[in-house]
Short mmCIF file of C-alpha atoms and ligand atoms in Angstrom, two decimals:
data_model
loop_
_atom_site.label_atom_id
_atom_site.label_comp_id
_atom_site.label_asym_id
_atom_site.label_seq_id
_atom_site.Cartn_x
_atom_site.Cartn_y
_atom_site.Cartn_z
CA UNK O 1 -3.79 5.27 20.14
CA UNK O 2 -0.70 7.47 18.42
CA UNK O 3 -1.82 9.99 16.48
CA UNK O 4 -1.39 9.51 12.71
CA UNK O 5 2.08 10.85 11.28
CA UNK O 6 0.27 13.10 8.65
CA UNK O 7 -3.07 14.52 8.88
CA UNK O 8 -4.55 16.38 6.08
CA UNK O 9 -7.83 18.11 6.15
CA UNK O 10 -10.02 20.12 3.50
CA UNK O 11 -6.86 20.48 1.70
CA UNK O 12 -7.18 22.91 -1.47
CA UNK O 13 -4.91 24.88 -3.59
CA UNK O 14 -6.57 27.63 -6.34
CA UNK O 15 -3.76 28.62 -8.89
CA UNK O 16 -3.99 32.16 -10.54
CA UNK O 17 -7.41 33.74 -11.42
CA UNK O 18 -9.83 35.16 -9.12
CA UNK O 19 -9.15 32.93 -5.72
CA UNK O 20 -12.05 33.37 -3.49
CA UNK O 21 -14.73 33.07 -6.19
CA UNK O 22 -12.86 30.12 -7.48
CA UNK O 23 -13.04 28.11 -4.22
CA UNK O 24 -16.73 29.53 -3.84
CA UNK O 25 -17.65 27.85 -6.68
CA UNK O 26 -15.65 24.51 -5.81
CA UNK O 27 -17.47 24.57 -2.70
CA UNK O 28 -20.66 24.32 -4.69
CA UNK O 29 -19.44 21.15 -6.85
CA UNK O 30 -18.48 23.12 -9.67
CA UNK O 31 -16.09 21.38 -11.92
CA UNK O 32 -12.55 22.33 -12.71
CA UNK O 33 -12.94 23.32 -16.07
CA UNK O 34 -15.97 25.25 -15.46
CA UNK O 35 -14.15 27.53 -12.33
CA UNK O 36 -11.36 27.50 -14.33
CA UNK O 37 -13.70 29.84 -17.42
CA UNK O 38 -15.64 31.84 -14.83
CA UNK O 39 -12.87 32.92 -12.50
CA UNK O 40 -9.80 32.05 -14.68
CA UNK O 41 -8.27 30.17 -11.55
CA UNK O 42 -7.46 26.18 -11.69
CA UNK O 43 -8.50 24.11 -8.72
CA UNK O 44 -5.44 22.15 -8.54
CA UNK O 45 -6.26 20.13 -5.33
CA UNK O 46 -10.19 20.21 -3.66
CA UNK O 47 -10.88 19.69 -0.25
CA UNK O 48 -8.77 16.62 0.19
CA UNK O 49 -8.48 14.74 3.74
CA UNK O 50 -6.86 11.67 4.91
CA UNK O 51 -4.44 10.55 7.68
CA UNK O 52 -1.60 8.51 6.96
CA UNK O 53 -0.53 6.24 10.32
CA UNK O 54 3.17 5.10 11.23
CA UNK O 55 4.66 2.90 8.89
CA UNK O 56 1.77 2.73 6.45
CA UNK O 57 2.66 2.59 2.67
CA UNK O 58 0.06 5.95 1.23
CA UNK O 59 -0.54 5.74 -2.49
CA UNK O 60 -2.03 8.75 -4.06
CA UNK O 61 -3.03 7.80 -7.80
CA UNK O 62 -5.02 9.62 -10.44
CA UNK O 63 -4.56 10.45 -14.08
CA UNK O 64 -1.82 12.95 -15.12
CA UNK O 65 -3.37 16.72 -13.84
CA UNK O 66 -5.55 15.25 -11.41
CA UNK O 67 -3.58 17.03 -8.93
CA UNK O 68 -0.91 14.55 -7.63
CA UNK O 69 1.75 16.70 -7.34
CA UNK O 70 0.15 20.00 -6.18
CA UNK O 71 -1.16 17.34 -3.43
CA UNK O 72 2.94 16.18 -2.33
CA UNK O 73 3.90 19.57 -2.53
CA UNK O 74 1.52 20.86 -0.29
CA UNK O 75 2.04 18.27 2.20
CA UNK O 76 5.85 19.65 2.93
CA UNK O 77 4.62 23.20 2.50
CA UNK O 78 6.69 23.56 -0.83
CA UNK O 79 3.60 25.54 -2.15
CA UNK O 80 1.07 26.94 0.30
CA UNK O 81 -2.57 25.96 0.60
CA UNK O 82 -5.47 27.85 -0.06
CA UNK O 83 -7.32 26.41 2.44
CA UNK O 84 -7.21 23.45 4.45
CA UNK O 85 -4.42 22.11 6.63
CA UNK O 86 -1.53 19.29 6.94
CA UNK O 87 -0.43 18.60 10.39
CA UNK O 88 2.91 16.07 11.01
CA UNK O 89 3.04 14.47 14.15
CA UNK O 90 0.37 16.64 15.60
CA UNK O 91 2.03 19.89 14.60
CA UNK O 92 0.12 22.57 11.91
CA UNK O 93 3.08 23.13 9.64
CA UNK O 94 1.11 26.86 8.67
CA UNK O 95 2.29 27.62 12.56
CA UNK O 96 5.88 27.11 11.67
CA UNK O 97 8.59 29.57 11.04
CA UNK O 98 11.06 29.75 8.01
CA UNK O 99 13.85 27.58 10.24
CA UNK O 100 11.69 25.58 11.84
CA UNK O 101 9.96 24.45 8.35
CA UNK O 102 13.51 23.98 7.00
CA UNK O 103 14.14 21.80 9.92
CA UNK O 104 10.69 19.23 9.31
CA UNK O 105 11.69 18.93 5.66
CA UNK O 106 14.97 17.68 6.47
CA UNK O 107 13.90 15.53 9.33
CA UNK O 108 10.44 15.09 9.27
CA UNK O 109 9.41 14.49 6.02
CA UNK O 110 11.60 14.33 2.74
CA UNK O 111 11.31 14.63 -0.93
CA UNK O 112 12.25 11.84 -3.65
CA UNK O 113 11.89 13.59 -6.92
CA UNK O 114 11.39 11.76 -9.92
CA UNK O 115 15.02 12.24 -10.90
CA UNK O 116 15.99 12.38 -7.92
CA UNK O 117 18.46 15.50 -8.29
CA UNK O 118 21.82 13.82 -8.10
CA UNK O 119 25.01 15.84 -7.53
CA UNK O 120 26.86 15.04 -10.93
CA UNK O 121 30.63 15.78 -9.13
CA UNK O 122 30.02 14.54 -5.51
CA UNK O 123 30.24 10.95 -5.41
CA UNK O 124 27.32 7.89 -4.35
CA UNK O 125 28.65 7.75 -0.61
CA UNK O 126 28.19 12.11 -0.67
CA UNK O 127 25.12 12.15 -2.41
CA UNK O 128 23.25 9.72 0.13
CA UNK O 129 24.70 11.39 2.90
CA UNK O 130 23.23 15.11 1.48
CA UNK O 131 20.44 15.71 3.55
CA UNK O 132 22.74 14.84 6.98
CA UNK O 133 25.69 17.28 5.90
CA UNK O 134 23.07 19.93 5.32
CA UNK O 135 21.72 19.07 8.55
CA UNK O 136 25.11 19.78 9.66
CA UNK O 137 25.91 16.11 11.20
CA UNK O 138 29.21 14.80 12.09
CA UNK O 139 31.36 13.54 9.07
CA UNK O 140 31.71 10.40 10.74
CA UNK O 141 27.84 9.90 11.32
CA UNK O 142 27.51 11.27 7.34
CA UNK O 143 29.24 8.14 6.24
CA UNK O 144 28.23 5.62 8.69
CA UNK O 145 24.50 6.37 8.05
CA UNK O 146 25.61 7.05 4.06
CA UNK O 147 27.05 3.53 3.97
CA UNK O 148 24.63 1.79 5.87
CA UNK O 149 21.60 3.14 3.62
CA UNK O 150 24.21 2.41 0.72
CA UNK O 151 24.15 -1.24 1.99
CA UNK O 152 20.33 -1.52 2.48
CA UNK O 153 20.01 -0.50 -1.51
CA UNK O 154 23.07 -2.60 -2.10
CA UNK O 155 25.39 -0.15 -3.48
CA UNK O 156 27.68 -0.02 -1.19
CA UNK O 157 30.49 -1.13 -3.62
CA UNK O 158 29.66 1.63 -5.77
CA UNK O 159 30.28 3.87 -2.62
CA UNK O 160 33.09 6.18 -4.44
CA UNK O 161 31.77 6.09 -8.27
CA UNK O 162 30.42 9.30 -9.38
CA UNK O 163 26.63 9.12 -10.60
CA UNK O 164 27.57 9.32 -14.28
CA UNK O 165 29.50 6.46 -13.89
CA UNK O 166 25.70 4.73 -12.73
CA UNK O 167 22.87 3.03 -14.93
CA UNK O 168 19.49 4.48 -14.42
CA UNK O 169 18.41 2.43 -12.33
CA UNK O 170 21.34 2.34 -9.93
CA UNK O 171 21.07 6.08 -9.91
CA UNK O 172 17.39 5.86 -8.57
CA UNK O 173 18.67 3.33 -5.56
CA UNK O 174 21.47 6.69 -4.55
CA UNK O 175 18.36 8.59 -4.38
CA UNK O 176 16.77 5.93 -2.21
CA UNK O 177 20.02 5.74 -0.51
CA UNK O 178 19.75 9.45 0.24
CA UNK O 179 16.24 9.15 1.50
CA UNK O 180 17.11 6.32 3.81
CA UNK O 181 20.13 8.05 5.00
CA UNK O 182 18.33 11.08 6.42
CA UNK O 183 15.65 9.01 8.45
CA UNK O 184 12.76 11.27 7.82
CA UNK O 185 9.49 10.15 9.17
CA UNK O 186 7.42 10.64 6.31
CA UNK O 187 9.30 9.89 2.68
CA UNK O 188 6.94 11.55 -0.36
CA UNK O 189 7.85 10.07 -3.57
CA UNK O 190 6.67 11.55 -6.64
CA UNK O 191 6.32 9.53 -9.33
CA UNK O 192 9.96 8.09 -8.65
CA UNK O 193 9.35 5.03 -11.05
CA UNK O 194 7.56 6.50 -13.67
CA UNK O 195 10.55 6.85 -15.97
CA UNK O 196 12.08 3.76 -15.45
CA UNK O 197 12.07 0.91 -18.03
CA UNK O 198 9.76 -1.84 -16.52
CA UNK O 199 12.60 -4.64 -15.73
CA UNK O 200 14.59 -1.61 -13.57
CA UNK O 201 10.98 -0.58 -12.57
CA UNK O 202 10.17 -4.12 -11.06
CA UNK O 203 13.24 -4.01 -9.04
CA UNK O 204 12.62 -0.77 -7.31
CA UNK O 205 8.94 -1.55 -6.59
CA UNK O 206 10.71 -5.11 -4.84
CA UNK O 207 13.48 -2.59 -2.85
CA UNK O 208 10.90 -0.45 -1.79
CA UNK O 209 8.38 -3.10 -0.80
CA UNK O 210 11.32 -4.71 1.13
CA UNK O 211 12.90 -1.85 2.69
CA UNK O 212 9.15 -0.98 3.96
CA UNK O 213 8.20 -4.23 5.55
CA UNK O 214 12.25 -4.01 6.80
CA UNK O 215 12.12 -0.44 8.14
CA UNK O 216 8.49 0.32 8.39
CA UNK O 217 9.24 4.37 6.64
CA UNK O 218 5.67 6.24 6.27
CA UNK O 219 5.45 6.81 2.58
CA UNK O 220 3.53 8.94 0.66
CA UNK O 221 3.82 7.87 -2.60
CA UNK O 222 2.49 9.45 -6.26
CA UNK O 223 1.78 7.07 -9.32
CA UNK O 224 -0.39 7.04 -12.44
CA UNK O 225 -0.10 3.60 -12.59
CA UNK O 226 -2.91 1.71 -10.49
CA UNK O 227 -1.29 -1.90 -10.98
CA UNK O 228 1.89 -0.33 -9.24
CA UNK O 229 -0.65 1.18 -6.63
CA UNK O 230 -1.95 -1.85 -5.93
CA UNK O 231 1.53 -3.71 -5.11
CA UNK O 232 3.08 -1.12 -2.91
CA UNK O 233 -0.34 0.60 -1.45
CA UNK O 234 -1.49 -0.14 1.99
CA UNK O 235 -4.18 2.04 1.03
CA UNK O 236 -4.82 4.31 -2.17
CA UNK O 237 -6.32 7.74 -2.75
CA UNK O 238 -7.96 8.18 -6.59
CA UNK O 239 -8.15 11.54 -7.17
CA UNK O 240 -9.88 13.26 -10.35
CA UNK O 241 -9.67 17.39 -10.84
CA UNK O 242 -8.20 17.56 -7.44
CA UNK O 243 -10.75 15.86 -5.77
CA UNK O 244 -11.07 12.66 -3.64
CA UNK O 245 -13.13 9.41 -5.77
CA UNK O 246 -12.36 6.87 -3.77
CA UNK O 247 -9.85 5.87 -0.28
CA UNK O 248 -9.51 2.51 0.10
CA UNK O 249 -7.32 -0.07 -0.02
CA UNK O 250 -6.34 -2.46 -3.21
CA UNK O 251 -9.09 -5.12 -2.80
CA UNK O 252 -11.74 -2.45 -1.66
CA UNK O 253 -11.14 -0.29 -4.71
CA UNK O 254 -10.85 -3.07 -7.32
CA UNK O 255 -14.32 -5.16 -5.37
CA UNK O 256 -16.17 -1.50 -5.59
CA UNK O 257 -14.85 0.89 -8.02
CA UNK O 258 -16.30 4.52 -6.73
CA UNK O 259 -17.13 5.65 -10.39
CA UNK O 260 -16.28 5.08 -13.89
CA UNK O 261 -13.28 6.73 -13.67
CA UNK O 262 -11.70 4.39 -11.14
CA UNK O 263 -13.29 1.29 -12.93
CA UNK O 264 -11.86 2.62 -15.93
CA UNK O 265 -8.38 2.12 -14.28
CA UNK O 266 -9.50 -1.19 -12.18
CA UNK O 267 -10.08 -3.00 -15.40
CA UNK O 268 -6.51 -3.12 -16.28
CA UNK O 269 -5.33 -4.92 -13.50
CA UNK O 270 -4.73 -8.27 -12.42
CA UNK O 271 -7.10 -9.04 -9.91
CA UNK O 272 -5.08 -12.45 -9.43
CA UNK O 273 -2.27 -10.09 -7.65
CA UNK O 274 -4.51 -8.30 -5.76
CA UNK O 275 -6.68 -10.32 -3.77
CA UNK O 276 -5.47 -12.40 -1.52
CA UNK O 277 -6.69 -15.56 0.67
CA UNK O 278 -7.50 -13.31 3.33
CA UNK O 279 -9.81 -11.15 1.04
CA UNK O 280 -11.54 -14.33 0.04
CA UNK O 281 -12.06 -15.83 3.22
CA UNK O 282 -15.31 -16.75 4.88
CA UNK O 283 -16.23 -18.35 7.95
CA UNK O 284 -16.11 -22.16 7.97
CA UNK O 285 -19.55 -23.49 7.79
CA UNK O 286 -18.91 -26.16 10.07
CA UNK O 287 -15.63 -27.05 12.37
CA UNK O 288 -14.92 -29.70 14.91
CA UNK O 289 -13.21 -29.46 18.14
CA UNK O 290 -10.52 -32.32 19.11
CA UNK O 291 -12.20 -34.45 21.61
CA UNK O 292 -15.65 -34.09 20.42
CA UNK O 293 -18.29 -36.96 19.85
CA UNK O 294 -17.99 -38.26 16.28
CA UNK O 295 -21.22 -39.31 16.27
CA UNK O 296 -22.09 -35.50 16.57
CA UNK O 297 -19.72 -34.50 14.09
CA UNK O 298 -20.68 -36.69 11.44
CA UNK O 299 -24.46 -35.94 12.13
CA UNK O 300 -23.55 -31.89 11.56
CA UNK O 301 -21.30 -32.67 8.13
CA UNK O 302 -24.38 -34.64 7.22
CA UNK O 303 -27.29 -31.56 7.97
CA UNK O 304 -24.28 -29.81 6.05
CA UNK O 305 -24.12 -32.08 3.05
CA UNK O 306 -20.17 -31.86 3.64
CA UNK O 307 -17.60 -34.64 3.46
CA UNK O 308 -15.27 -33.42 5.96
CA UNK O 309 -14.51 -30.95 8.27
CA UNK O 310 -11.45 -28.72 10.01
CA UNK O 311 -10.68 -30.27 13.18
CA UNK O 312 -9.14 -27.15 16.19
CA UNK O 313 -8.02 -27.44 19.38
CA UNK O 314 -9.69 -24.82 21.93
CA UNK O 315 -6.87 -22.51 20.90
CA UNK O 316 -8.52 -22.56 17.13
CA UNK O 317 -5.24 -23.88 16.15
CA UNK O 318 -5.89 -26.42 12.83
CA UNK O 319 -5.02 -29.97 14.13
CA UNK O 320 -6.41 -31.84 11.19
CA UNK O 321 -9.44 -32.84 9.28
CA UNK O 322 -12.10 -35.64 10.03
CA UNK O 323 -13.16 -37.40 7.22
CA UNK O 324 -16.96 -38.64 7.01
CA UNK O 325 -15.67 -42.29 5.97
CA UNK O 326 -13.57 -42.29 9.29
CA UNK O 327 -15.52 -40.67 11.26
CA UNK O 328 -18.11 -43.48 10.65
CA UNK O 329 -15.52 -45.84 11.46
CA UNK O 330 -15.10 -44.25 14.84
CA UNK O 331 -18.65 -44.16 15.41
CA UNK O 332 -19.01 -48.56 14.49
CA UNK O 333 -15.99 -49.38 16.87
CA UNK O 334 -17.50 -47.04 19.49
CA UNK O 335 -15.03 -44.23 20.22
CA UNK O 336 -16.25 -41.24 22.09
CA UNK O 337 -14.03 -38.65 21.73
CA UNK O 338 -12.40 -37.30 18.32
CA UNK O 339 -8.62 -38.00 17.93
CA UNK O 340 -5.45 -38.64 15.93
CA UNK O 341 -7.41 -41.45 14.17
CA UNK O 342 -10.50 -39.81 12.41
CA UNK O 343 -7.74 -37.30 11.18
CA UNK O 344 -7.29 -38.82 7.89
CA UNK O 345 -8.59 -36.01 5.61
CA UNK O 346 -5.74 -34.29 3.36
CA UNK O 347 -6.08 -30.59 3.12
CA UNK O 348 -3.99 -27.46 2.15
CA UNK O 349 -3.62 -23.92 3.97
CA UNK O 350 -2.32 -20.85 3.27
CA UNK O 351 -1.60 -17.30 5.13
CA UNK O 352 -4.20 -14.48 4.55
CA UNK O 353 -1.36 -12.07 2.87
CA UNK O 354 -1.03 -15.23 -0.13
CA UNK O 355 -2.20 -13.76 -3.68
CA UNK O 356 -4.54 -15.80 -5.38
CA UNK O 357 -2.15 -16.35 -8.40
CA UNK O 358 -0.12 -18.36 -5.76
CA UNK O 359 -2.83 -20.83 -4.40
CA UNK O 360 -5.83 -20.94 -7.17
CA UNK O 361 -4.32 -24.46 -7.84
CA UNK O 362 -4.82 -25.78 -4.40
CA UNK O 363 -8.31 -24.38 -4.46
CA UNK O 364 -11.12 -27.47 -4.69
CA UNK O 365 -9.04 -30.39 -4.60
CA UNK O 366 -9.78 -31.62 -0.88
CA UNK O 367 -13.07 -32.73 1.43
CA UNK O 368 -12.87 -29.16 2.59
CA UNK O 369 -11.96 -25.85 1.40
CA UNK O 370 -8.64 -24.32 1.47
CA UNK O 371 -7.57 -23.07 4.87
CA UNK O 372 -6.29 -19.53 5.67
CA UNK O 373 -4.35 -19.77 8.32
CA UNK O 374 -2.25 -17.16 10.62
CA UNK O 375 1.02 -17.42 11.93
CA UNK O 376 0.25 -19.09 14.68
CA UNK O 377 -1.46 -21.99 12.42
CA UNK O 378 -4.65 -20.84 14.25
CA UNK O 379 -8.07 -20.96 11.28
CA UNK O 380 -8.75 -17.68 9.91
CA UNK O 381 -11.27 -18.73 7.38
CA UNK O 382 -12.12 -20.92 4.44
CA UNK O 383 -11.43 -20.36 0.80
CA UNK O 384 -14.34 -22.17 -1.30
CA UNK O 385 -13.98 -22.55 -4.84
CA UNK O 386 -16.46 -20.39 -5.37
CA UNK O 387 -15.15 -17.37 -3.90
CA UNK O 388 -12.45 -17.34 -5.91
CA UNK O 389 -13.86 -17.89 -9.07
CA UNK O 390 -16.76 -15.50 -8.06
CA UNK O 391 -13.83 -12.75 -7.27
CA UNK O 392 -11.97 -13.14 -11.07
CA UNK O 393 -15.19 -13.07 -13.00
CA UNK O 394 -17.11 -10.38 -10.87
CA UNK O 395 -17.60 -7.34 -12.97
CA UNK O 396 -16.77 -4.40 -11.14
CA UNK O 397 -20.31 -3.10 -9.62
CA UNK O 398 -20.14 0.06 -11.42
CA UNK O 399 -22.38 3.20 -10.66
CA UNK O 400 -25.39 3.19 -12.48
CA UNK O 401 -25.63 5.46 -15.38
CA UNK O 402 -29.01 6.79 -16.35
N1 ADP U 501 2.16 26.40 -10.65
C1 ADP U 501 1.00 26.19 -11.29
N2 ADP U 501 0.30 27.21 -11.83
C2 ADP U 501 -0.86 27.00 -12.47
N3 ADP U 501 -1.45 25.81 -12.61
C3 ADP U 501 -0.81 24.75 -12.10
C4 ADP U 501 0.45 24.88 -11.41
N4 ADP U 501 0.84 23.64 -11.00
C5 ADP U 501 -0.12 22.79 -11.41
N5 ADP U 501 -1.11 23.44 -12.06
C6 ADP U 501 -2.33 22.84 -12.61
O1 ADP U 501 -2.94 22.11 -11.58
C7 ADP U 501 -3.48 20.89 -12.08
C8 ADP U 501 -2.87 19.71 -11.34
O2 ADP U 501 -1.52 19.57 -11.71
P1 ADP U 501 -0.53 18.56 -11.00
O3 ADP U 501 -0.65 18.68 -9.54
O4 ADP U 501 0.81 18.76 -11.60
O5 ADP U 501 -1.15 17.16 -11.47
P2 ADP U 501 -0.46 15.71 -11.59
O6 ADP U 501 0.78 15.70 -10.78
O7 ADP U 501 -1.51 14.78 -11.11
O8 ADP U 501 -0.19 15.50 -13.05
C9 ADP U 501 -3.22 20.87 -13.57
O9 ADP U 501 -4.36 21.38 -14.22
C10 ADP U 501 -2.04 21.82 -13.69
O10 ADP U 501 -2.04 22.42 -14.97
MG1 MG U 502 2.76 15.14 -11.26
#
């Protein structure tokens, strides 16, 4: 197995105040506010680990002070730790020099600010292609990589306009464009939505999602916002006072909310975007192979009290589905072997990665449940109507409260 692009363990970061008594007492489970009036030091960030792997989408989320941003500065070595340690590609960055830091930030892992710092007098095409002119690349590989990442945001037009000349939002895909254009492994984005209006917002979250399934960057990414979390996260940290809640991804968090806090924030969203088929899915109760006895069959849908059943070849891949009435038919004119005419059942499938807002209406309308299929049309699982209506109205299991 590769190692993960960016390990972080016991990561911590005291501000001001009396350090070492201040991380004693974090140690102990003393809370932020209460360190922060003995020792006058804030825990900004508390013994935080995770590993981020190659091409993964990383969402850290948490209210505003929680710590977000202490956390993505850390992780390029902007601010040092107190304690703990962030490793890229196997390498302690505490064991680098000054040159050989400067060299990981510009090619290992790269900043998006929330404004993303534009140049106001260099124009789009020189802005994206900053980081590889300070890198000191050729002028022709500046502009061929500067287009190209101009073209993946689809600016490219706007190559020689100056960013004043740029809405908001076109300004935010040159800073994507710069990104792109210096081909760091790891991308951290503060934030880099949070000011946009929610149309322009929308958009970005689309480009990114694309240009991550496209490209597959590593991305760190920081948000308050868990319903944008939960569409661009392969996996999200909470954090509260600096400290870890809850790791999981979007469907784990939302099905089992660590705490209050991160129900709190999981009532707000749409579960409906969320989950998807594959979340849902449960083993078939019953399927048939092609070539079986239909006899047999339609004794097992009967001990099942089921009307029909999914029908696979010995490569599970979904060939149809046997209806009882046919199946009976079979069994009066004496066939043997289950084929093309006991397939008579209608059905409808779906890929695991389908929301539910995109197939709740094909959900309980056929003899058997909705299929989840993969790409090779091979059965996954089954989507009763159950499940789904279970998922929407379940209550997140909070923790008890005494
Ligand atoms: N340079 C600093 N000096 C002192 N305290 C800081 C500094 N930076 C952040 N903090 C404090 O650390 C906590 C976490 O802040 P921050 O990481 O900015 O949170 P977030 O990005 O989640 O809003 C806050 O209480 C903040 O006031
Ligand atoms: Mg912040």
């Amino acid at each position: 197995m590769t190692p993960p692009v960016l390990r972080v363990s016991g990561l911590t970061k005291v501000f001001g105040g009396r350090e070492r008594e201040a991380l004693e007492l974090a140690a102990q489970g003393v809370g932020r506010a209460e360190v922060l009036r003995r020792t006058g030091a804030t825990v900004a960030v508390h013994d935080v680990s995770f590993a981020v792997e190659r091409g993964e989408l990383f969402v850290v989320m948490g209210l505003s002070g929680s710590g977000k941003s202490t956390l993505v500065r850390l992780l390029n070595r902007l601010i040092e730790p107190s304690a703990g340690t962030v490793e890229i590609d196997g390498r302690d960055l505490r064991a680098l020099g000054d040159a050989e830091l400067r060299t990981v930030r510009n090619e290992k892992i790269s900043m998006v600010f929330q404004h993303f710092a534009l140049l106001p007098h260099r124009t789009v095409r020189e802005n994206a292609a900053y980081a590889l002119k300070v890198r000191g690349a050729p002028a022709a590989e500046q502009r061929e990589r500067a287009d190209w990442a101009l073209e993946t945001v689809g600016l490219l037009d706007r190559a020689g306009a100056r960013p004043d000349e740029l809405s908001g939002g076109m300004r935010q895909r040159v800073g994507l464009a710069r990104a792109l254009a210096a081909d760091s492994e790891v991308l951290l984005m503060d934030e880099p939505f949070s000011a946009l209006d929610p149309l322009i917002r929308r958009d970005m979250q689309d480009l990114l999602e694309r240009l991550q399934s496209e490209l597959s960057k590593t991305i760190v990414f920081i948000t308050h916002d868990l319903n944008e979390a939960m569409r661009l996260g392969d996996r999200i940290l909470m954090l509260k006072d600096g400290r870890t809640v809850q790791l999981g991804t979007g469907p784990e968090i939302i099905a089992a909310p660590a705490d209050d806090y991160v129900a709190d924030f999981t009532s707000d969203v749409d579960r409906t975007r969320v989950l998807t088929a594959g979340d849902l899915a449960r083993e078939p109760r019953l399927t048939a192979r092609l070539g079986a006895d239909p006899g047999d069959v339609l004794r097992s849908l009967a001990a099942a009290d089921a009307d029909g059943v999914y029908v696979l070849d010995d490569d599970r891949r979904l060939v149809g589905v046997a209806r009882d009435d046919l199946l009976a038919r079979a069994v009066q004119e004496g066939r043997t072997t289950l084929g093309p005419q006991e397939l008579g059942g209608d059905h409808a499938t779906v890929p695991a990665g389908t929301p539910v807002n995109q197939f709740v209406h094909l959900v309980g309308r056929h003899v058997v449940p909705l299929g989840v299929v993969d790409d090779g049309g091979r059965l996954l699982g089954v989507v009763p109507r159950a499940a789904v209506l279970d998922a929407l109205s379940a209550v997140p299991a909070r923790r008890s409260t005494p």
